[in-house]
Structures are given as C-alpha cells and as structure tokens.
C-alpha cells in the first residue's frame, strides 16, 4: 500500500507532483491554516505530514500520529515543531535549508534600503498629496536618509542566510562584522568579515540584521539592554523570527528614539494585528513574513519537501534531516 501524506496547504504543483509519484496525497486547500482539531484528526490516519511554520506540531499532535513517520516542513525554520518529542517517537523531521537563502537576503537588503532611504514613507508622501502640498518638486532636506557606503553592518547569525546577506554587503561598500554561535573563519576571509561579541556588534553597527533560528537560547535575545547598546542612528532589521526580539522593548526603543528605525518581516504573533503599536510608528517598515516569497524559491522549497519524503520512502536518510538522533531510534522507511 502507498503511504499517505497530509499536506497543510497547497504548495507549488511541481513538488506536489513529485510527492504523488510515491504517496497518496490529501491537501488542506483553504488559504488559512487548518485548525488544530483538523490536524489532530488527520494525523491519526497518515504516515507523513507536510507542514508550514503556521502549524503548531506539538506533543498532542505527535502522540496522536500513531502511524506518523516523517514530517517534511516547507520552511527552513522548524520552531513550530516539538523536535524533542518527535525524536523520542521516532518521527523524522526535515526542512528546506539553503534554497531560500538568496531570496531572504534579497528581502533583507530591500528592507535595509527601505528603512535607511525612507522608501515607504516617501511613497506615502507622494500618494497622500503631501508632496504636492509642499509646493516644491525638490528640496535640500526632503526625505533625507542614511547612506550605506562606509557604514558598518552587523550580522547576528552567520548561517546560510546571514552569509548571503554578508556577501551582498560588498556592493554597498559596507564593512561587515558578525556574531554567531559558530565562528566561520573561512567566510571571514572570503567576504572580509570581522568576528565580534554581541555587545561590540550592537555598539558598532549602523545596521543590525538578525539571522538566527528561534530557539530557547535566542528567544528575546534582543531586549531593552541590547537596544540601548545600539547607536541612536542605527537601524534594526529582522527577517528571522519575531520572538528573537522582545517586541515591547522594541516599541519603546522606537518611540523613545533609542534607535533610528526598524524594518521587520517577522513578529511575535503573526499575522500582526492592524492596531499593533508597531503599525502606529513612522520609523518602521513592516512586511508580512515574505522572506522566501519568490516564485523561484517557493518552487525549489516544494521540490525539496518532495525529495525529503521520497528519500524516506526509499529507506534512505532524507537529505535535510533536522533531528539526526532519530536515526538511532528508527530506520528510515515505512
Ligand atoms: C520561513 O520563515 C522559513 O522558515 O522558511
Ligand atoms: C537631483 O535630482 C540633482 O539633479 O541633483
């Protein structure tokens, strides 16, 4: 019998077609995520799940999946999955690293440029008629921002995404410092980076960009103390996970101008409510968690999700296995 997989959202067809060669596929086809009771109900009868970062895969769900052997996550981050419990139950968990690094780095640079050159504010200025009302087509002090050349970019987390951001910094003439769990000497030479401690990074950077996964260690790693270390002229960019920043502290920092601004693609709770304090501030740019949102990348992510499932089906260790210790508990395959 073919194994059954439940897919919690319609992912690009190219990936689905590959999966269909080996699995019987059922898809949640609404735009919004499946409610918890649907996931609980579906997981009882499937051998595999394809999940998104919006699906909380906790111990409840995992314990309910008596036949569940693999979760193929359509994302690089997997903080929505209780990995410890999955491992204990012999459930393989895979993700989609690498293929989205370039897209997320592009968005990071889009945010850096948007906040430092006030693009969103300027667009609003034109559309709402403030430009016309100013009675001048050009003014020496209209919408002045910060130039990037000669400034310092501080990267927190030098994994695949952080390195891609660092690589692109050269074109803008920025010097790059980084702080990371693991020092990456080979990249230091290749991209001209300098390794520093977190405090030094916060003190010296004109732009701070976060690229760490959300873990117990990184949750709220940027709070009041850290924001106070930053220059008053500096900008904070986050395309990783909202919970890495203490959001209340950030709102305070932005209101009281401890820093110049922030550009955020991720939030403590998503979707960000319309009336959230961040939406009331002018010195922020907000995007709705679209770091990997290009046609090219989403297609590659879907193919990777399929490749992980297919390798497992064939009794091979999936190429992007997250919980490697699971191998000792159960062999791959159904
Ligand atoms: C997106 O946030 C991802 O983790 O892929
Ligand atoms: C700006 O448009 C300039 O001509 O300097």
GROMACS .gro file of C-alpha atoms and ligand atoms in nm:
model
  344
    1UNK     CA    1   0.000   0.000   0.000
    2UNK     CA    2   0.116   0.352  -0.079
    3UNK     CA    3   0.189   0.570   0.224
    4UNK     CA    4  -0.048   0.860   0.290
    5UNK     CA    5   0.058   1.219   0.339
    6UNK     CA    6  -0.146   1.513   0.465
    7UNK     CA    7  -0.029   1.849   0.332
    8UNK     CA    8  -0.143   2.151   0.532
    9UNK     CA    9  -0.153   2.396   0.238
   10UNK     CA   10  -0.134   2.396  -0.139
   11UNK     CA   11   0.239   2.416  -0.221
   12UNK     CA   12   0.373   2.457  -0.577
   13UNK     CA   13   0.249   2.189  -0.814
   14UNK     CA   14   0.598   2.077  -0.915
   15UNK     CA   15   0.659   1.950  -0.562
   16UNK     CA   16   0.312   1.801  -0.528
   17UNK     CA   17   0.352   1.604  -0.850
   18UNK     CA   18   0.677   1.451  -0.728
   19UNK     CA   19   0.516   1.356  -0.399
   20UNK     CA   20   0.219   1.200  -0.583
   21UNK     CA   21   0.454   0.954  -0.758
   22UNK     CA   22   0.507   0.779  -0.424
   23UNK     CA   23   0.238   0.894  -0.183
   24UNK     CA   24  -0.140   0.927  -0.166
   25UNK     CA   25  -0.187   1.296  -0.111
   26UNK     CA   26  -0.452   1.490   0.076
   27UNK     CA   27  -0.431   1.870   0.090
   28UNK     CA   28  -0.590   2.135   0.313
   29UNK     CA   29  -0.690   2.373   0.037
   30UNK     CA   30  -0.802   2.680   0.233
   31UNK     CA   31  -0.584   2.993   0.237
   32UNK     CA   32  -0.579   2.994   0.619
   33UNK     CA   33  -0.413   2.716   0.823
   34UNK     CA   34  -0.607   2.404   0.921
   35UNK     CA   35  -0.748   2.436   1.275
   36UNK     CA   36  -0.585   2.223   1.542
   37UNK     CA   37  -0.875   1.973   1.558
   38UNK     CA   38  -0.842   1.907   1.185
   39UNK     CA   39  -0.469   1.840   1.220
   40UNK     CA   40  -0.538   1.613   1.518
   41UNK     CA   41  -0.798   1.426   1.318
   42UNK     CA   42  -0.588   1.395   1.000
   43UNK     CA   43  -0.267   1.291   1.173
   44UNK     CA   44  -0.433   0.976   1.305
   45UNK     CA   45  -0.452   0.825   0.960
   46UNK     CA   46  -0.137   0.935   0.780
   47UNK     CA   47   0.221   0.815   0.752
   48UNK     CA   48   0.360   1.157   0.668
   49UNK     CA   49   0.285   1.527   0.709
   50UNK     CA   50   0.391   1.828   0.508
   51UNK     CA   51   0.371   2.126   0.741
   52UNK     CA   52   0.417   2.504   0.737
   53UNK     CA   53   0.557   2.728   1.006
   54UNK     CA   54   0.199   2.830   1.089
   55UNK     CA   55   0.111   2.474   1.202
   56UNK     CA   56   0.185   2.408   1.569
   57UNK     CA   57   0.305   2.048   1.571
   58UNK     CA   58   0.315   1.988   1.945
   59UNK     CA   59   0.322   1.676   2.161
   60UNK     CA   60  -0.060   1.641   2.126
   61UNK     CA   61  -0.036   1.614   1.751
   62UNK     CA   62   0.271   1.392   1.756
   63UNK     CA   63   0.127   1.149   2.010
   64UNK     CA   64  -0.191   1.123   1.806
   65UNK     CA   65   0.004   1.022   1.494
   66UNK     CA   66   0.041   0.654   1.570
   67UNK     CA   67   0.148   0.581   1.210
   68UNK     CA   68   0.329   0.910   1.157
   69UNK     CA   69   0.692   0.854   1.050
   70UNK     CA   70   0.803   1.176   0.883
   71UNK     CA   71   0.724   1.547   0.888
   72UNK     CA   72   0.854   1.734   0.586
   73UNK     CA   73   0.845   2.103   0.678
   74UNK     CA   74   0.801   2.355   0.396
   75UNK     CA   75   1.037   2.612   0.558
   76UNK     CA   76   1.389   2.639   0.685
   77UNK     CA   77   1.273   2.724   1.039
   78UNK     CA   78   1.106   2.449   1.242
   79UNK     CA   79   1.036   2.616   1.577
   80UNK     CA   80   0.668   2.523   1.531
   81UNK     CA   81   0.756   2.155   1.576
   82UNK     CA   82   0.829   1.986   1.909
   83UNK     CA   83   1.151   1.825   1.785
   84UNK     CA   84   1.233   1.655   2.115
   85UNK     CA   85   0.903   1.468   2.122
   86UNK     CA   86   0.924   1.386   1.751
   87UNK     CA   87   1.268   1.234   1.801
   88UNK     CA   88   1.155   1.033   2.103
   89UNK     CA   89   0.866   0.895   1.899
   90UNK     CA   90   1.096   0.806   1.610
   91UNK     CA   91   0.945   1.065   1.376
   92UNK     CA   92   1.182   1.212   1.117
   93UNK     CA   93   1.167   1.590   1.068
   94UNK     CA   94   1.310   1.761   0.760
   95UNK     CA   95   1.329   2.124   0.642
   96UNK     CA   96   1.429   2.328   0.335
   97UNK     CA   97   1.764   2.497   0.406
   98UNK     CA   98   1.982   2.674   0.152
   99UNK     CA   99   1.736   2.720  -0.134
  100UNK     CA  100   1.577   3.023   0.026
  101UNK     CA  101   1.894   3.198   0.149
  102UNK     CA  102   1.925   3.420  -0.158
  103UNK     CA  103   1.559   3.528  -0.151
  104UNK     CA  104   1.570   3.609   0.221
  105UNK     CA  105   1.897   3.801   0.173
  106UNK     CA  106   1.737   3.998  -0.112
  107UNK     CA  107   1.445   4.090   0.113
  108UNK     CA  108   1.686   4.184   0.390
  109UNK     CA  109   1.859   4.426   0.156
  110UNK     CA  110   1.524   4.556   0.035
  111UNK     CA  111   1.436   4.629   0.398
  112UNK     CA  112   1.775   4.787   0.472
  113UNK     CA  113   1.734   5.020   0.174
  114UNK     CA  114   1.367   5.086   0.251
  115UNK     CA  115   1.427   5.194   0.608
  116UNK     CA  116   1.751   5.387   0.553
  117UNK     CA  117   1.616   5.571   0.244
  118UNK     CA  118   1.263   5.605   0.382
  119UNK     CA  119   1.104   5.442   0.075
  120UNK     CA  120   0.770   5.355   0.234
  121UNK     CA  121   0.739   5.697   0.397
  122UNK     CA  122   0.832   5.863   0.068
  123UNK     CA  123   0.577   5.662  -0.127
  124UNK     CA  124   0.310   5.769   0.122
  125UNK     CA  125   0.430   6.131   0.089
  126UNK     CA  126   0.365   6.118  -0.285
  127UNK     CA  127   0.034   5.930  -0.276
  128UNK     CA  128  -0.131   6.128   0.003
  129UNK     CA  129  -0.060   6.459  -0.168
  130UNK     CA  130   0.198   6.585   0.082
  131UNK     CA  131   0.448   6.629  -0.197
  132UNK     CA  132   0.205   6.838  -0.399
  133UNK     CA  133   0.111   7.035  -0.088
  134UNK     CA  134   0.479   7.112  -0.023
  135UNK     CA  135   0.478   7.319  -0.347
  136UNK     CA  136   0.830   7.208  -0.432
  137UNK     CA  137   0.947   6.928  -0.658
  138UNK     CA  138   1.282   6.903  -0.483
  139UNK     CA  139   1.415   7.029  -0.156
  140UNK     CA  140   1.762   7.011   0.002
  141UNK     CA  141   1.627   6.843   0.314
  142UNK     CA  142   1.334   6.647   0.179
  143UNK     CA  143   1.332   6.283   0.299
  144UNK     CA  144   1.697   6.265   0.393
  145UNK     CA  145   1.821   5.922   0.491
  146UNK     CA  146   2.141   5.739   0.576
  147UNK     CA  147   2.395   5.644   0.312
  148UNK     CA  148   2.524   5.286   0.336
  149UNK     CA  149   2.874   5.330   0.197
  150UNK     CA  150   3.135   5.338   0.470
  151UNK     CA  151   2.889   5.224   0.735
  152UNK     CA  152   2.903   4.905   0.941
  153UNK     CA  153   2.662   4.618   0.900
  154UNK     CA  154   2.633   4.384   1.198
  155UNK     CA  155   2.504   4.038   1.123
  156UNK     CA  156   2.373   3.826   1.408
  157UNK     CA  157   2.383   3.461   1.299
  158UNK     CA  158   2.612   3.365   1.012
  159UNK     CA  159   2.435   3.063   0.870
  160UNK     CA  160   2.334   3.029   0.505
  161UNK     CA  161   2.109   3.336   0.511
  162UNK     CA  162   2.345   3.553   0.716
  163UNK     CA  163   2.635   3.469   0.484
  164UNK     CA  164   2.431   3.558   0.179
  165UNK     CA  165   2.346   3.895   0.336
  166UNK     CA  166   2.717   3.947   0.415
  167UNK     CA  167   2.818   3.861   0.058
  168UNK     CA  168   2.585   4.126  -0.085
  169UNK     CA  169   2.719   4.395   0.152
  170UNK     CA  170   3.027   4.446  -0.065
  171UNK     CA  171   2.829   4.616  -0.345
  172UNK     CA  172   2.709   4.875  -0.098
  173UNK     CA  173   3.056   4.943   0.040
  174UNK     CA  174   2.970   4.848   0.397
  175UNK     CA  175   3.212   4.685   0.640
  176UNK     CA  176   3.065   4.377   0.796
  177UNK     CA  177   3.103   4.245   1.148
  178UNK     CA  178   2.923   3.938   1.275
  179UNK     CA  179   2.834   3.746   1.586
  180UNK     CA  180   2.746   3.381   1.559
  181UNK     CA  181   2.729   3.064   1.766
  182UNK     CA  182   2.999   2.923   1.543
  183UNK     CA  183   3.290   3.132   1.420
  184UNK     CA  184   3.326   3.097   1.039
  185UNK     CA  185   3.691   3.174   0.965
  186UNK     CA  186   3.670   3.063   0.601
  187UNK     CA  187   3.392   3.314   0.533
  188UNK     CA  188   3.574   3.591   0.717
  189UNK     CA  189   3.842   3.584   0.454
  190UNK     CA  190   3.611   3.530   0.159
  191UNK     CA  191   3.373   3.817   0.238
  192UNK     CA  192   3.601   4.033   0.454
  193UNK     CA  193   3.412   3.989   0.780
  194UNK     CA  194   3.521   4.055   1.134
  195UNK     CA  195   3.403   3.835   1.422
  196UNK     CA  196   3.296   4.024   1.736
  197UNK     CA  197   3.098   3.968   2.053
  198UNK     CA  198   2.729   4.059   2.059
  199UNK     CA  199   2.781   4.374   2.266
  200UNK     CA  200   3.051   4.505   2.035
  201UNK     CA  201   2.832   4.430   1.736
  202UNK     CA  202   2.541   4.625   1.883
  203UNK     CA  203   2.764   4.918   1.978
  204UNK     CA  204   2.947   4.947   1.648
  205UNK     CA  205   2.683   4.871   1.384
  206UNK     CA  206   2.488   5.125   1.182
  207UNK     CA  207   2.259   4.846   1.063
  208UNK     CA  208   2.198   4.532   1.270
  209UNK     CA  209   2.042   4.238   1.086
  210UNK     CA  210   1.923   3.920   1.259
  211UNK     CA  211   1.959   3.574   1.102
  212UNK     CA  212   1.934   3.320   1.384
  213UNK     CA  213   1.680   3.040   1.426
  214UNK     CA  214   1.430   3.071   1.711
  215UNK     CA  215   1.542   2.850   2.000
  216UNK     CA  216   1.530   2.866   2.380
  217UNK     CA  217   1.864   3.049   2.362
  218UNK     CA  218   1.765   3.307   2.100
  219UNK     CA  219   1.415   3.391   2.228
  220UNK     CA  220   1.413   3.760   2.330
  221UNK     CA  221   1.791   3.781   2.279
  222UNK     CA  222   1.738   4.142   2.171
  223UNK     CA  223   1.571   4.324   2.461
  224UNK     CA  224   1.597   4.662   2.634
  225UNK     CA  225   1.959   4.615   2.732
  226UNK     CA  226   2.066   4.524   2.378
  227UNK     CA  227   1.860   4.800   2.214
  228UNK     CA  228   2.018   5.052   2.450
  229UNK     CA  229   2.364   4.944   2.336
  230UNK     CA  230   2.282   5.032   1.975
  231UNK     CA  231   2.366   5.372   1.828
  232UNK     CA  232   2.082   5.623   1.824
  233UNK     CA  233   2.138   5.648   1.449
  234UNK     CA  234   2.127   5.272   1.389
  235UNK     CA  235   1.860   5.056   1.227
  236UNK     CA  236   1.744   4.708   1.325
  237UNK     CA  237   1.637   4.457   1.059
  238UNK     CA  238   1.467   4.126   1.133
  239UNK     CA  239   1.385   3.862   0.874
  240UNK     CA  240   1.434   3.563   1.108
  241UNK     CA  241   1.168   3.505   1.374
  242UNK     CA  242   0.973   3.771   1.562
  243UNK     CA  243   1.033   3.616   1.903
  244UNK     CA  244   1.407   3.675   1.881
  245UNK     CA  245   1.324   4.038   1.969
  246UNK     CA  246   1.140   4.147   2.283
  247UNK     CA  247   0.874   4.334   2.085
  248UNK     CA  248   0.755   4.551   2.374
  249UNK     CA  249   1.111   4.671   2.430
  250UNK     CA  250   1.146   4.742   2.057
  251UNK     CA  251   0.830   4.953   2.051
  252UNK     CA  252   0.967   5.152   2.344
  253UNK     CA  253   1.305   5.191   2.171
  254UNK     CA  254   1.140   5.317   1.853
  255UNK     CA  255   0.901   5.553   2.033
  256UNK     CA  256   1.172   5.698   2.251
  257UNK     CA  257   1.423   5.708   1.963
  258UNK     CA  258   1.690   5.491   2.126
  259UNK     CA  259   1.746   5.376   1.767
  260UNK     CA  260   1.663   5.538   1.434
  261UNK     CA  261   1.431   5.273   1.299
  262UNK     CA  262   1.347   4.911   1.232
  263UNK     CA  263   1.241   4.705   0.933
  264UNK     CA  264   1.063   4.387   1.024
  265UNK     CA  265   0.936   4.092   0.825
  266UNK     CA  266   0.854   3.877   1.129
  267UNK     CA  267   0.662   3.936   1.452
  268UNK     CA  268   0.592   3.787   1.792
  269UNK     CA  269   0.241   3.694   1.676
  270UNK     CA  270   0.154   3.657   1.309
  271UNK     CA  271  -0.047   3.793   1.141
  272UNK     CA  272   0.039   4.123   1.311
  273UNK     CA  273  -0.289   4.284   1.424
  274UNK     CA  274  -0.379   4.604   1.242
  275UNK     CA  275  -0.377   4.801   1.567
  276UNK     CA  276  -0.045   4.675   1.698
  277UNK     CA  277   0.170   4.961   1.835
  278UNK     CA  278   0.432   4.895   1.563
  279UNK     CA  279   0.179   4.994   1.296
  280UNK     CA  280   0.146   5.339   1.457
  281UNK     CA  281   0.514   5.427   1.419
  282UNK     CA  282   0.670   5.612   1.125
  283UNK     CA  283   1.023   5.486   1.177
  284UNK     CA  284   0.941   5.126   1.088
  285UNK     CA  285   0.887   4.927   0.771
  286UNK     CA  286   0.664   4.622   0.806
  287UNK     CA  287   0.626   4.327   0.569
  288UNK     CA  288   0.415   4.013   0.622
  289UNK     CA  289   0.676   3.734   0.660
  290UNK     CA  290   0.769   3.723   0.291
  291UNK     CA  291   1.143   3.649   0.314
  292UNK     CA  292   1.132   3.343   0.090
  293UNK     CA  293   0.837   3.464  -0.117
  294UNK     CA  294   0.962   3.442  -0.474
  295UNK     CA  295   0.820   3.208  -0.736
  296UNK     CA  296   1.164   3.057  -0.792
  297UNK     CA  297   1.234   2.987  -0.427
  298UNK     CA  298   0.891   2.854  -0.336
  299UNK     CA  299   0.916   2.608  -0.625
  300UNK     CA  300   1.257   2.488  -0.505
  301UNK     CA  301   1.126   2.455  -0.149
  302UNK     CA  302   0.839   2.238  -0.273
  303UNK     CA  303   1.080   2.016  -0.464
  304UNK     CA  304   1.297   1.982  -0.156
  305UNK     CA  305   0.997   1.885   0.055
  306UNK     CA  306   0.926   1.614  -0.205
  307UNK     CA  307   1.288   1.495  -0.216
  308UNK     CA  308   1.293   1.452   0.161
  309UNK     CA  309   0.972   1.250   0.154
  310UNK     CA  310   1.088   1.036  -0.137
  311UNK     CA  311   1.427   0.957   0.017
  312UNK     CA  312   1.250   0.845   0.333
  313UNK     CA  313   1.009   0.633   0.129
  314UNK     CA  314   1.309   0.462  -0.031
  315UNK     CA  315   1.454   0.383   0.310
  316UNK     CA  316   1.726   0.645   0.278
  317UNK     CA  317   1.817   0.914   0.528
  318UNK     CA  318   1.644   1.229   0.396
  319UNK     CA  319   1.896   1.490   0.276
  320UNK     CA  320   1.765   1.763   0.508
  321UNK     CA  321   1.706   1.572   0.827
  322UNK     CA  322   1.679   1.805   1.126
  323UNK     CA  323   1.673   1.555   1.414
  324UNK     CA  324   1.967   1.330   1.328
  325UNK     CA  325   1.939   1.142   1.661
  326UNK     CA  326   1.615   0.988   1.532
  327UNK     CA  327   1.820   0.750   1.317
  328UNK     CA  328   1.920   0.561   1.632
  329UNK     CA  329   1.555   0.522   1.728
  330UNK     CA  330   1.409   0.408   1.396
  331UNK     CA  331   1.544   0.336   1.050
  332UNK     CA  332   1.409   0.547   0.764
  333UNK     CA  333   1.129   0.396   0.556
  334UNK     CA  334   0.776   0.268   0.618
  335LIG     C1  335   1.037   3.100   0.676
  335LIG     O1  336   1.029   3.179   0.767
  335LIG     C2  337   1.109   2.977   0.686
  335LIG     O2  338   1.148   2.937   0.796
  335LIG     O3  339   1.128   2.912   0.581
  336LIG     C1  340   1.889   6.583  -0.834
  336LIG     O1  341   1.792   6.548  -0.898
  336LIG     C2  342   2.001   6.656  -0.892
  336LIG     O2  343   1.997   6.689  -1.012
  336LIG     O3  344   2.098   6.678  -0.815
   0.00000   0.00000   0.00000
